[in-house]
């Protein structure tokens, strides 16, 4: 295993459909599970943009009960480390899902999808949802936050105070694309979640803000395409990285990115990529650059 | 265009269709496919949708089908009314064919998708 774990972003990979791809990752994160089965949003759900894509899936899935009885056993067998993403529309929904998963030692962590841009928001704050999840399980909880907030460090502090063990940064950001001929929105619901290369500077800023505000592990994600992209997220404070949109065009990107990450770190004088963690805020990076040029 | 002669009479496919068209397979604009299906419920129609992953993971390429949202990458791209029995909310793929052939016990739950073929029999073409 590399010193910086590489995961998939929730919803961008199915470990049962593509077990070899899942095997190229250090951990697999499921698509978000909700208490009840959901058919999701009406089509059209996908639109390409110049610098990425929009999606509006709307949490289509089998519901927690079918997930636990039918999918979980097979996922546990197919993956080396299993993270389950859960979501919902109220604190009760998070309680229901987390209670159902609690105590299952096949699950390494629960990621709380507090920030799906394509469904109605829960009335509670992110911190209140984390409190509900925390009360329902002792499994490690990662809070996945939206980049679309003025002070994400404040949100990070709030969910950590509420009991989150780590942060997943960031979810997609809401975006809109129009059909050039008709000027109608390409997606049936209008706006969708924007991901891909354009999200990367936003993710860097969010991870950077949160890393100096809280002392918990951060899974950095948003537009990673290369090892250098991953190293930059590590440099602002990520302790792991996740791949999303890139998996659609390059399913085995993790293999390449892991090699590139090691090489890019070594080229900058770091023994391992982990040694580059948070150098941006520590200032260590500047010293290293100065040393290497001397 | 000045002095141009119209040599093409726009004709609806549904107007050109004989009374008993037999097997109908089609690709083209969605309104045409919908009109064909209304006329020939057993028609096999190649649908299109923007697709991200292409293997069932992302749920991007769904179309409305018999009141459900099914993924074109798994259940299509050729669809026929009543032609799929996969649960739209079940991300499980069918067991691989080799296991089935080896006599492995049938899986619980939804069966693999019925893949429509041009050579489908009359029984399979019958509207449900």
mmCIF file of C-alpha atoms in Angstrom, chain A residues 91-92 94-103 110 130-139 141:
data_model
loop_
_atom_site.group_PDB
_atom_site.id
_atom_site.type_symbol
_atom_site.label_atom_id
_atom_site.label_comp_id
_atom_site.label_asym_id
_atom_site.label_seq_id
_atom_site.Cartn_x
_atom_site.Cartn_y
_atom_site.Cartn_z
ATOM 1 C CA UNK A 91 -31.504 13.065 10.886
ATOM 2 C CA UNK A 92 -33.738 10.009 11.321
ATOM 3 C CA UNK A 94 -28.949 8.897 9.010
ATOM 4 C CA UNK A 95 -29.855 7.201 12.281
ATOM 5 C CA UNK A 96 -31.640 4.388 10.432
ATOM 6 C CA UNK A 97 -28.740 3.679 8.077
ATOM 7 C CA UNK A 98 -25.991 3.954 10.683
ATOM 8 C CA UNK A 99 -27.855 1.765 13.194
ATOM 9 C CA UNK A 100 -28.244 -0.918 10.542
ATOM 10 C CA UNK A 101 -24.506 -0.880 9.801
ATOM 11 C CA UNK A 102 -23.275 -0.506 13.385
ATOM 12 C CA UNK A 103 -21.076 -3.273 14.713
ATOM 13 C CA UNK A 110 -19.111 5.175 7.089
ATOM 14 C CA UNK A 130 -23.487 13.910 12.376
ATOM 15 C CA UNK A 131 -24.794 13.919 15.951
ATOM 16 C CA UNK A 132 -27.586 11.574 14.849
ATOM 17 C CA UNK A 133 -25.149 9.268 13.050
ATOM 18 C CA UNK A 134 -22.686 9.339 15.948
ATOM 19 C CA UNK A 135 -25.372 8.245 18.384
ATOM 20 C CA UNK A 136 -26.236 5.324 16.109
ATOM 21 C CA UNK A 137 -22.829 3.768 15.485
ATOM 22 C CA UNK A 138 -19.293 3.409 16.759
ATOM 23 C CA UNK A 139 -17.906 2.884 13.278
ATOM 24 C CA UNK A 141 -17.548 8.485 10.517
#
